[in-house]
Tab-separated table of C-alpha atoms and ligand atoms in Angstrom:
chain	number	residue	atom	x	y	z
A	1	UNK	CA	22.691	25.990	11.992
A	2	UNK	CA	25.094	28.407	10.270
A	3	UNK	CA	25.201	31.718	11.598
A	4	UNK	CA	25.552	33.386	8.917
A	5	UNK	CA	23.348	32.639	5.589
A	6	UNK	CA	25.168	30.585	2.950
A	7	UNK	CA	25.064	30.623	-0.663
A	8	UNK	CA	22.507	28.531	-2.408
A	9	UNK	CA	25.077	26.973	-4.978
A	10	UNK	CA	26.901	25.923	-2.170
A	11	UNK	CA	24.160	24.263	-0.503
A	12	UNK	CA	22.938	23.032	-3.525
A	13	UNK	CA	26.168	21.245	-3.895
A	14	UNK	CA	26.596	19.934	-0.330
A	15	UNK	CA	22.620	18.537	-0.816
A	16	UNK	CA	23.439	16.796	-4.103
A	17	UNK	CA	26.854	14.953	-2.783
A	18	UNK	CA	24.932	13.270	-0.193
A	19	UNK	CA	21.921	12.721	-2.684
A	20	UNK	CA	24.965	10.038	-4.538
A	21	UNK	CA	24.577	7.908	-1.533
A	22	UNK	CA	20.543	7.124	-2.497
A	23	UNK	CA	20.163	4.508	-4.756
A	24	UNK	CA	18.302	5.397	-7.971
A	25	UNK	CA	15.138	3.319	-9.068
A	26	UNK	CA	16.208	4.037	-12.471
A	27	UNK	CA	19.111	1.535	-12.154
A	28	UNK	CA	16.551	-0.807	-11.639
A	29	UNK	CA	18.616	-2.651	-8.644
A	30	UNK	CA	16.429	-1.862	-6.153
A	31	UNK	CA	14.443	-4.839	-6.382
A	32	UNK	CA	12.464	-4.979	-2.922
A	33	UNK	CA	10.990	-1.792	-2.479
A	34	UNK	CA	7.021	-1.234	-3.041
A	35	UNK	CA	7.715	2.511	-4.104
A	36	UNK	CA	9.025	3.263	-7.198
A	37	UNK	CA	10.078	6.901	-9.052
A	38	UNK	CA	7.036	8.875	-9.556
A	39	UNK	CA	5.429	9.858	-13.202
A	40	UNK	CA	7.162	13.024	-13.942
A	41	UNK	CA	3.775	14.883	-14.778
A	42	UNK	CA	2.876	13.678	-11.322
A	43	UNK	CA	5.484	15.549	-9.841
A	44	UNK	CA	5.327	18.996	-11.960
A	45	UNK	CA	1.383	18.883	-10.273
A	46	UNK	CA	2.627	17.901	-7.044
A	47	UNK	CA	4.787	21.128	-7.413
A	48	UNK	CA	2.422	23.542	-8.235
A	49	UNK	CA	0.492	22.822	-5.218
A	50	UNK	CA	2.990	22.651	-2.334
A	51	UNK	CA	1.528	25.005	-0.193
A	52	UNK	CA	-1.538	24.069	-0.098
A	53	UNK	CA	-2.750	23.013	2.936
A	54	UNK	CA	-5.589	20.535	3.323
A	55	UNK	CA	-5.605	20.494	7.062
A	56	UNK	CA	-7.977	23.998	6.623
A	57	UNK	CA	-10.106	23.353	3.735
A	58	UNK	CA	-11.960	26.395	3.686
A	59	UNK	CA	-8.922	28.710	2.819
A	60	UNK	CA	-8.319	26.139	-0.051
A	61	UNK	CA	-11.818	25.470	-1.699
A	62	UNK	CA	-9.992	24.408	-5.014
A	63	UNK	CA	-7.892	21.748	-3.508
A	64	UNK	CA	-10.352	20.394	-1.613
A	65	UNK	CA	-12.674	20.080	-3.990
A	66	UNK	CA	-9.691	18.112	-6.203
A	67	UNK	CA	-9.312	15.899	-3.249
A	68	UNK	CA	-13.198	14.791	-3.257
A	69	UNK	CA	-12.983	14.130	-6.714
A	70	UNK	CA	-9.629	11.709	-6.292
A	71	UNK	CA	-11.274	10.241	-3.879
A	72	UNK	CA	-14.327	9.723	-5.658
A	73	UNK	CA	-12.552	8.600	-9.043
A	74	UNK	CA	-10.636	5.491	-6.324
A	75	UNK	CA	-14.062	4.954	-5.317
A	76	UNK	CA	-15.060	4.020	-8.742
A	77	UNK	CA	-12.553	1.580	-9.064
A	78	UNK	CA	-13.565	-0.256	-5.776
A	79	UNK	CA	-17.316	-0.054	-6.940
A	80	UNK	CA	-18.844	2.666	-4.913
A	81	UNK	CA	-20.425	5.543	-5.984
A	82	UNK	CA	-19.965	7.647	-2.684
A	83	UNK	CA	-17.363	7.452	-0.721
A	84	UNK	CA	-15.712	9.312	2.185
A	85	UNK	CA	-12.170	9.410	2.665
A	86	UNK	CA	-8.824	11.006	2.340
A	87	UNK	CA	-5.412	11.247	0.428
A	88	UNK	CA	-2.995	10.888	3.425
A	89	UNK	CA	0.695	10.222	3.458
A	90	UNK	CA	0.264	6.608	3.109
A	91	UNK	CA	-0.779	2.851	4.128
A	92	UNK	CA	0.104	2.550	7.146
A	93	UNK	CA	-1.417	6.319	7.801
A	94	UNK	CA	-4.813	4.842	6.036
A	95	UNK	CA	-4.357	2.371	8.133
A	96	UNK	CA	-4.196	4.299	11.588
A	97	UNK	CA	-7.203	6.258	10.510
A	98	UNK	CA	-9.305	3.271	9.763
A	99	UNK	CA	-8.485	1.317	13.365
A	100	UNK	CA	-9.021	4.650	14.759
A	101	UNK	CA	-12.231	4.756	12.956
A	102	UNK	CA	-13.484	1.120	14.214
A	103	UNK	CA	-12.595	1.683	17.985
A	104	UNK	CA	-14.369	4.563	17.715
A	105	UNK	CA	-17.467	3.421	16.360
A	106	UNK	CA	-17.621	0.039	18.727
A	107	UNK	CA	-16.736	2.639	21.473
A	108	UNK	CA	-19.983	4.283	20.535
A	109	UNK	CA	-22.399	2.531	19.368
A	110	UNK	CA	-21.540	-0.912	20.996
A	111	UNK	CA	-19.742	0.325	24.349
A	112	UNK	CA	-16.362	-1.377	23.411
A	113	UNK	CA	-13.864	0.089	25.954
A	114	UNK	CA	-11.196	-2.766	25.490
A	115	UNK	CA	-11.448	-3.423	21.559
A	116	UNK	CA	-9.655	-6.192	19.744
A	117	UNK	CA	-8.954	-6.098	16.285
A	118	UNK	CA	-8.060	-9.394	14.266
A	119	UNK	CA	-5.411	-9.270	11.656
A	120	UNK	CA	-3.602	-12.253	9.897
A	121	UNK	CA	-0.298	-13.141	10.406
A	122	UNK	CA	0.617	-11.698	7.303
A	123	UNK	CA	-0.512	-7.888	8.226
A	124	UNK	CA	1.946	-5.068	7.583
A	125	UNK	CA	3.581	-3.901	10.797
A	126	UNK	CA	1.628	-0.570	10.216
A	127	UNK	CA	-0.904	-2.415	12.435
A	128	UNK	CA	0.849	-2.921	15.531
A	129	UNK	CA	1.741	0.791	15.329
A	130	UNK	CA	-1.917	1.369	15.251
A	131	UNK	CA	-2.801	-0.840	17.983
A	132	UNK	CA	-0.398	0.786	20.205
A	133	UNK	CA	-1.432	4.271	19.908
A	134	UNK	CA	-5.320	3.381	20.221
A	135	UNK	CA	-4.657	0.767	22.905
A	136	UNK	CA	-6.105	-1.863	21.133
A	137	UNK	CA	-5.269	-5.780	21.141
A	138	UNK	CA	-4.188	-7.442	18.521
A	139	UNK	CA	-5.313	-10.656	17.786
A	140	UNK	CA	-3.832	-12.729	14.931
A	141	UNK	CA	-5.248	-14.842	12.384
A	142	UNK	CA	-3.392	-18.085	11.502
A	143	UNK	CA	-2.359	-18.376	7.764
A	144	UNK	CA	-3.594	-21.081	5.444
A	145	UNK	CA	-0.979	-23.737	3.982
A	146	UNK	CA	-1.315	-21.225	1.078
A	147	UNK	CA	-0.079	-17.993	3.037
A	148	UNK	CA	-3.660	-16.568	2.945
A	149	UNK	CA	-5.633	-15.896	6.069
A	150	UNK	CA	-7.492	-18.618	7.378
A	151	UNK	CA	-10.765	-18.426	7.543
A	152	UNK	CA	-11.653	-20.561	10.170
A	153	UNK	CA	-9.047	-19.431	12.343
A	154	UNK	CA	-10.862	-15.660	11.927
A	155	UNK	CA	-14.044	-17.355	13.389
A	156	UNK	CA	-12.589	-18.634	16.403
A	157	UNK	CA	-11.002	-15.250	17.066
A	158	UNK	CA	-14.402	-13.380	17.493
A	159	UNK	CA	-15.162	-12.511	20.587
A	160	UNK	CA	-17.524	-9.723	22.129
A	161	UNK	CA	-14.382	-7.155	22.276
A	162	UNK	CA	-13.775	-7.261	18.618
A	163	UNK	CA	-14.018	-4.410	16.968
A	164	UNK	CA	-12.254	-4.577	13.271
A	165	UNK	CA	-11.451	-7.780	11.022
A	166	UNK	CA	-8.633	-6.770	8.946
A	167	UNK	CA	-7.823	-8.938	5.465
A	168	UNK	CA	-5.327	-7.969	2.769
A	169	UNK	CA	-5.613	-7.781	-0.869
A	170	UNK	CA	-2.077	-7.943	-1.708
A	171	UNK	CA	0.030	-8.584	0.818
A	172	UNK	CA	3.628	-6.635	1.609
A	173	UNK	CA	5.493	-10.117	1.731
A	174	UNK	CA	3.926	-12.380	-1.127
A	175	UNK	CA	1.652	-10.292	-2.970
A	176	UNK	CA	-1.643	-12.613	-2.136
A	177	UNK	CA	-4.928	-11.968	-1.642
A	178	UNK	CA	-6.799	-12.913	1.227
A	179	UNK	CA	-10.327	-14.899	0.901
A	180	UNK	CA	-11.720	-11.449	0.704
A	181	UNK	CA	-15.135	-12.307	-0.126
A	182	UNK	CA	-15.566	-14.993	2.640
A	183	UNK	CA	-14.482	-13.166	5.439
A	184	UNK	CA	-16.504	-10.052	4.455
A	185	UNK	CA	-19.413	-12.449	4.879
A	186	UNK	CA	-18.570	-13.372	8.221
A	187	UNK	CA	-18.050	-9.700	9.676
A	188	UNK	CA	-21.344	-8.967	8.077
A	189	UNK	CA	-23.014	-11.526	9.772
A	190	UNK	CA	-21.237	-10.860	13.022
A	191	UNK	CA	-21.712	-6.775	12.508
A	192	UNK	CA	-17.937	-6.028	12.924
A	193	UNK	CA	-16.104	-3.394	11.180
A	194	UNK	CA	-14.582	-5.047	7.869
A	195	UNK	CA	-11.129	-3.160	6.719
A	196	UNK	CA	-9.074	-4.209	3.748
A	197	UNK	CA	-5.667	-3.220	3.279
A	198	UNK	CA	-5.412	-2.992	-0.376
A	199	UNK	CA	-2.414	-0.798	-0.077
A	200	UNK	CA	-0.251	-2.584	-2.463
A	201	UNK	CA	-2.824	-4.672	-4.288
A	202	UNK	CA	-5.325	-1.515	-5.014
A	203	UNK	CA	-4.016	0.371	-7.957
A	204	UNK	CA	-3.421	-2.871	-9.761
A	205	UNK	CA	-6.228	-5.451	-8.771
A	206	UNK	CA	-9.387	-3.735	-10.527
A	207	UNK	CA	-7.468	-3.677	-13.690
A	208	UNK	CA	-6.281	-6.689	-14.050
A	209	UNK	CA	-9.833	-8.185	-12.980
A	210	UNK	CA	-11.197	-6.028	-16.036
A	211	UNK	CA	-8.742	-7.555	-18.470
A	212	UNK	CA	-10.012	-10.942	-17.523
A	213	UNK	CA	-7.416	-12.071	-14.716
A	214	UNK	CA	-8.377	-14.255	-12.687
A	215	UNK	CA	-7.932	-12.574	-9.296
A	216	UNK	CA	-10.944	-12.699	-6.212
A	217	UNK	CA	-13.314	-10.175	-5.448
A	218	UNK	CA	-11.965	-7.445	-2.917
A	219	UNK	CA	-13.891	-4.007	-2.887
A	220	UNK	CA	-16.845	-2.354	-1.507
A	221	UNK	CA	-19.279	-4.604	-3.764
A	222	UNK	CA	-19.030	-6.674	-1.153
A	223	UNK	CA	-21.724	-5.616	1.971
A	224	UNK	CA	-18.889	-6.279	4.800
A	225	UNK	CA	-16.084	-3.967	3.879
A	226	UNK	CA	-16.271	-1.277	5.986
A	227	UNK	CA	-13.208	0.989	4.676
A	228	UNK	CA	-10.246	0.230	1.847
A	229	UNK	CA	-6.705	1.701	1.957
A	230	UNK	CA	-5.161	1.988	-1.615
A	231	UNK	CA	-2.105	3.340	-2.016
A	232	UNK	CA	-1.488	6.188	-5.124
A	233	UNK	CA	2.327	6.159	-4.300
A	234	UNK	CA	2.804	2.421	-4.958
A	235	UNK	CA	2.041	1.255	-8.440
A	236	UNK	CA	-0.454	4.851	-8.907
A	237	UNK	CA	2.493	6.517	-9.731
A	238	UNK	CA	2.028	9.685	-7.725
A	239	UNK	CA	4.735	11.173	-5.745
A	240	UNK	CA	5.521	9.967	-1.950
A	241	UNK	CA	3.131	10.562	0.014
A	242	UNK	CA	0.244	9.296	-1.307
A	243	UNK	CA	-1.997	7.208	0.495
A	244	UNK	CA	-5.958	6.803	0.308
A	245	UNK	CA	-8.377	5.665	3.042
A	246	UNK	CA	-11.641	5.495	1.361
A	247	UNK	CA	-14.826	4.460	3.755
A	248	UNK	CA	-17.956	3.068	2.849
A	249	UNK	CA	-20.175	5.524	5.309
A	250	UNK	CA	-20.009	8.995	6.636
A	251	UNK	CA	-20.300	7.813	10.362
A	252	UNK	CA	-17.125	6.323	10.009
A	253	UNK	CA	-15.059	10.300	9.965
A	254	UNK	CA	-17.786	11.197	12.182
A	255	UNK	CA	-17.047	9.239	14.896
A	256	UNK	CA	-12.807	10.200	14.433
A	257	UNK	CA	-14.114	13.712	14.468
A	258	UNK	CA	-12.845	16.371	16.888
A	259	UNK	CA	-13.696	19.832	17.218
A	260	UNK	CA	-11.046	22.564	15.401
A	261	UNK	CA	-11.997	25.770	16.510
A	262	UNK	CA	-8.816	28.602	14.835
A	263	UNK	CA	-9.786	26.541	11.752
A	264	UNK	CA	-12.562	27.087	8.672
A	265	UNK	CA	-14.056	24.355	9.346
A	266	UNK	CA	-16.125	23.395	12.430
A	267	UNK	CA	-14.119	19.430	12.796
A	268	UNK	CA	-11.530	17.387	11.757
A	269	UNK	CA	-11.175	13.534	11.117
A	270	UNK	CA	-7.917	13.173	9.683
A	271	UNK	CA	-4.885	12.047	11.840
A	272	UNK	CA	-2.867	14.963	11.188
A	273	UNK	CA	-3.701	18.702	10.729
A	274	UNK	CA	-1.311	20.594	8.402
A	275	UNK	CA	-1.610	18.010	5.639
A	276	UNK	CA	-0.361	18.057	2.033
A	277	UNK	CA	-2.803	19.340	-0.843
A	278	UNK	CA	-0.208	18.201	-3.180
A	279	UNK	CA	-0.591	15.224	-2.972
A	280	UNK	CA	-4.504	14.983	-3.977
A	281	UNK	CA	-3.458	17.484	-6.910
A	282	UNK	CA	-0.735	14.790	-8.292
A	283	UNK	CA	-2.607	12.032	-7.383
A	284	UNK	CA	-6.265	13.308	-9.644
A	285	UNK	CA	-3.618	14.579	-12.638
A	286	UNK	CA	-1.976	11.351	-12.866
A	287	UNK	CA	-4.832	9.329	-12.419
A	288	UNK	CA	-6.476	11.416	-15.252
A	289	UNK	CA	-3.543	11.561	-17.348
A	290	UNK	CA	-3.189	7.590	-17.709
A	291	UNK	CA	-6.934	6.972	-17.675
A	292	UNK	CA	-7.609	3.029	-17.201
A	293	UNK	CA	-6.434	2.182	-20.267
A	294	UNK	CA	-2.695	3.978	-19.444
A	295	UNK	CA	-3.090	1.587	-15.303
A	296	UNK	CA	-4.084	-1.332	-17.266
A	297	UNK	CA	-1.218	-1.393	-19.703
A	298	UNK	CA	1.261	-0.973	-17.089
A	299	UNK	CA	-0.245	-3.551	-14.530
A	300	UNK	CA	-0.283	-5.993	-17.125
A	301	UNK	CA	3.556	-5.008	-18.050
A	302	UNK	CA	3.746	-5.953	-14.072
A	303	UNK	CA	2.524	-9.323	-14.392
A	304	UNK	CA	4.350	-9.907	-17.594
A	305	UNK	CA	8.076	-9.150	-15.746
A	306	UNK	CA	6.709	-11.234	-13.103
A	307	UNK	CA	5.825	-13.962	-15.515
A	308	UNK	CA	9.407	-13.821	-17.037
A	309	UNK	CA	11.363	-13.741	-13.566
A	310	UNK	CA	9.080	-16.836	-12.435
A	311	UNK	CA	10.026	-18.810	-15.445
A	312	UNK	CA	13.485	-17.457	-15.374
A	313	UNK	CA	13.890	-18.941	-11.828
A	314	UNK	CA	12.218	-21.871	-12.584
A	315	UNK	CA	14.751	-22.666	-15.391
A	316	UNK	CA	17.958	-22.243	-13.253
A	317	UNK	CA	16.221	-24.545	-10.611
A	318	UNK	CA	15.201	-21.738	-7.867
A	319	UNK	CA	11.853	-22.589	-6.352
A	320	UNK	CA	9.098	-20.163	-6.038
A	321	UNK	CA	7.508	-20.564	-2.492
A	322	UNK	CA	3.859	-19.606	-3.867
A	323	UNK	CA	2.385	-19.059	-7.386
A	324	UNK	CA	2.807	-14.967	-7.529
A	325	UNK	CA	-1.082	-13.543	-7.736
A	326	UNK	CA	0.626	-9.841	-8.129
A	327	UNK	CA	3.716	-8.378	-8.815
A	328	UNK	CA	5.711	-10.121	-6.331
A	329	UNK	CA	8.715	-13.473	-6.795
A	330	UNK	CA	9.190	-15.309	-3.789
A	331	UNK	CA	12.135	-17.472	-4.222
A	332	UNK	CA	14.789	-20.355	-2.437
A	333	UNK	CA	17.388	-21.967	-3.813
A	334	UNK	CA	17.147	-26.258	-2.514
A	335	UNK	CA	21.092	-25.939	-1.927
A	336	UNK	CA	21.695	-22.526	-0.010
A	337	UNK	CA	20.201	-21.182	2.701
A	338	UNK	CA	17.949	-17.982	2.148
A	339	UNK	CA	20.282	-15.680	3.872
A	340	UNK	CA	23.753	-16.629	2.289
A	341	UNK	CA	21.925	-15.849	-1.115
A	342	UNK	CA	20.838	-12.727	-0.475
A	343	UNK	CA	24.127	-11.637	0.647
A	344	UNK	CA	25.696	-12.684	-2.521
A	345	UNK	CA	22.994	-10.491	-4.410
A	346	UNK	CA	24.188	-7.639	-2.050
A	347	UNK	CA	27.619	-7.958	-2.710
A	348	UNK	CA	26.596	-7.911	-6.354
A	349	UNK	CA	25.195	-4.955	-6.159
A	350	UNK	CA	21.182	-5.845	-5.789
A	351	UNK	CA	19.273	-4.388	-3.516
A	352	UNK	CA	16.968	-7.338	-2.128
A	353	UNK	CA	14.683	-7.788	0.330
A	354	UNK	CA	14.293	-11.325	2.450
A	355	UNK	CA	10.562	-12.606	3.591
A	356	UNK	CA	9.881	-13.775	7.257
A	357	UNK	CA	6.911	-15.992	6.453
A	358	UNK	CA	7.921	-17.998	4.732
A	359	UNK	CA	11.892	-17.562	5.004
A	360	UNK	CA	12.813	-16.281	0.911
A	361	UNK	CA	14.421	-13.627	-1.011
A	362	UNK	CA	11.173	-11.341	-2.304
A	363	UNK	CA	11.081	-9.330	-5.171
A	364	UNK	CA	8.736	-6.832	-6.147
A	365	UNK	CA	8.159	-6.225	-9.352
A	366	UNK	CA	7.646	-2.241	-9.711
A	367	UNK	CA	7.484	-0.061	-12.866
A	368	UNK	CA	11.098	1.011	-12.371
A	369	UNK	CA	12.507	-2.962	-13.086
A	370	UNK	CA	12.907	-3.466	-17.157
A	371	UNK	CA	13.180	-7.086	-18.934
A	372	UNK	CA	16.570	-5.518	-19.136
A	373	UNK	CA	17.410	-5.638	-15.856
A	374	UNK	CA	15.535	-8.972	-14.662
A	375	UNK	CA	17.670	-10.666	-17.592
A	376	UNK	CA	21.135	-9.158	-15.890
A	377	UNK	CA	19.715	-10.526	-12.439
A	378	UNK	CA	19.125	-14.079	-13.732
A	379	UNK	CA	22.494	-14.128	-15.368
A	380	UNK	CA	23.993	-13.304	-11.494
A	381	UNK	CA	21.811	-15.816	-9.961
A	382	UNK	CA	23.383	-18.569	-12.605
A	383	UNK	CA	26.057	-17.816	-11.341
A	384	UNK	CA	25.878	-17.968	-7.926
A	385	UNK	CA	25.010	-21.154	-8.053
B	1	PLP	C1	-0.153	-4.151	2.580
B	1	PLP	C2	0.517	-2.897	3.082
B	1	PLP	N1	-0.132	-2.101	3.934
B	1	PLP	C3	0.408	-0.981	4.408
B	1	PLP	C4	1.669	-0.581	4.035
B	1	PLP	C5	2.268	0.668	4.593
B	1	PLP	O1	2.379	1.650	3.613
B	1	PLP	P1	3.314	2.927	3.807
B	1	PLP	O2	4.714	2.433	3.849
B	1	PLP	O3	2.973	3.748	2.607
B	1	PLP	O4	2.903	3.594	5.065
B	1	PLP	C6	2.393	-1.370	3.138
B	1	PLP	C7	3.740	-0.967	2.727
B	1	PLP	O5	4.446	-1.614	2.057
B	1	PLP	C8	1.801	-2.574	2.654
B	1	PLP	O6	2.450	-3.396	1.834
């Protein structure tokens, strides 16, 4: 630190130099990223409310009371009427809290000392950091031939330490949903905490299902799902960070619940304490301000890109390890090898990201990537090979 204070202009200078190394979404070459810039009315109501602190909600009633309502307005779109949750700063966050949230309630009401939680192969890493910190075991699903989690597989897996099944609707590699409805059956039956991770899928899913595409069941109209995570900072358009963890019961913060005496409130069941009211505030004005219609429109802009860049691909003769369900292009070339292609895409200046299962270069499809830009890309990829 300086000892002496330092002009602002200065500072401001120094800041925005190093700010030129970030890549802007706006130049629409960062094409693996599940973020993307945030709606700028999002961000003036993220500003307003940047000290407000959710981790004491009695000194801010207002904010509070805006972060019920988000969280009741999410709930609406996963068909329940009351739900209990939080904005938090994101999936894997929403994640944490809803292992934490299991354990706790097998711990209880089942005696679970040594819990288990099943996830498929195809579970965001987010999950092992969870299991770690609550010393659980994770125990993972196979995948289908279709990349989905296999159902069977899940039914071996139970055992008396289980504690949470975990599915995805949307997953961070391929963009797939799992058999959702099945395996929600199956925890029912067995009583086991049901979480989906919805992080990616959630703010697109319900309205694409509305406007009559054919995508599978994955919400809280189905008995087993115990909690959702839905991410407002992925294609909700709010500012980073924006995650929700909405739960299907009360018990389920009551059991995470620890006493916080200096505070206004009596407990606490979020992870952190000092946590952003900002967040909730940009999150319920942007949800507001684009109203289903405004989500729909741009979800189905998603799937129209991703309809283009499929076809595009298709044309040149790259081959598309899975039929995208969301927003997402998993790709190969039959004559180069996965890695050697996405280095030429570097060198051209693309920001890609590269799939472990299966082995391909994976785009996502955000608000942020214009026709414009997926035409330039399919030029380079003509000629790279
Ligand atoms: C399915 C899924 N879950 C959880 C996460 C973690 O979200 P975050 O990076 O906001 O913590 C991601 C991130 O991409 C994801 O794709």
């Amino acid at each position: 630190m300086d000892d002496k204070p330092v002009d602002k202009d200065y500072i401001l200078n120094e800041l925005n130099e190093i700010h030129k190394l970030d890549y802007n979404y706006s130049d629409g070459r960062i094409l693996g990223s599940m973020c993307t810039e945030a709606h700028p009315f999002a961000k003036e109501v993220y500003c307003k409310f940047l000290d407000t602190n959710l981790g004491d909600p009695g000194l801010f009633k207002g904010t509070k009371l805006i972060e019920n309502k988000v969280i009741k307005s999410i709930g609406e779109l996963l068909s329940i009427d009351e739900p209990y949750g939080n904005i938090v700063t994101g999936g894997t966050e929403a994640n944490i809290m809803a292992m934490r949230a299991a354990r706790n309630h097998a711990r209880k009401y089942k005696g679970i000392h040594d819990g288990e939680i099943i996830v498929p192969a195809s579970a965001h890493f987010s999950f092992k950091k969870a299991a770690d910190m609550l010393n659980l075991k994770i125990v993972e699903a196979e995948l289908d031939e279709n990349y989905r989690i296999d159902i069977n597989s899940v039914k071996n897996l139970i055992s008396d330490k289980t504690v949470a099944i975990v599915a995805i609707a949307g997953t961070t590699e391929l963009g797939l949903i799992d058999p959702i409805e099945e395996i929600s059956k199956i925890a029912f039956e067995n009583n086991i905490y049901f979480h989906v991770d919805a992080a990616f899928g959630g703010f697109s899913i319900p309205f694409l299902r509305s406007m009559g595409f054919d995508l599978p069941q994955f919400d809280f109209s189905l008995e087993g799902v115990c909690s959702i995570t839905v991410d407002p900072h992925k294609m909700g358009l709010a500012p980073i960070p924006a995650g929700g963890i909405l739960f299907r019961k009360e018990e389920y913060l009551d059991v995470m619940a620890v006493d916080s005496p200096y505070l206004t409130v009596k407990t606490q069941s979020t992870i952190v304490g000092t946590r952003m009211g900002a967040s909730s505030a940009a999150t319920y004005a942007i949800m507001k301000y684009l109203g289903k219609e405004g989500y729909s429109k741009l979800a189905e802009q998603l799937m129209d890109n991703t309809k283009f860049l499929k076809e595009g691909l298709e044309d040149l003769g790259y081959e598309l390890v899975c039929e995208p369900e969301l927003n997402i292009v998993a790709f190969n070339h039959p004559n180069m090898e996965t890695n050697v292609l996405a280095q030429k895409l570097e060198d051209l200046g693309w920001k890609v990201s590269v799939s472990k299962c299966p082995v391909a270069i994976r785009i996502v499809l955000m608000n942020h990537i214009k026709k414009s830009h997926l035409k330039e890309l399919l030029e380079d990829l003509k000629e790279i090979i």
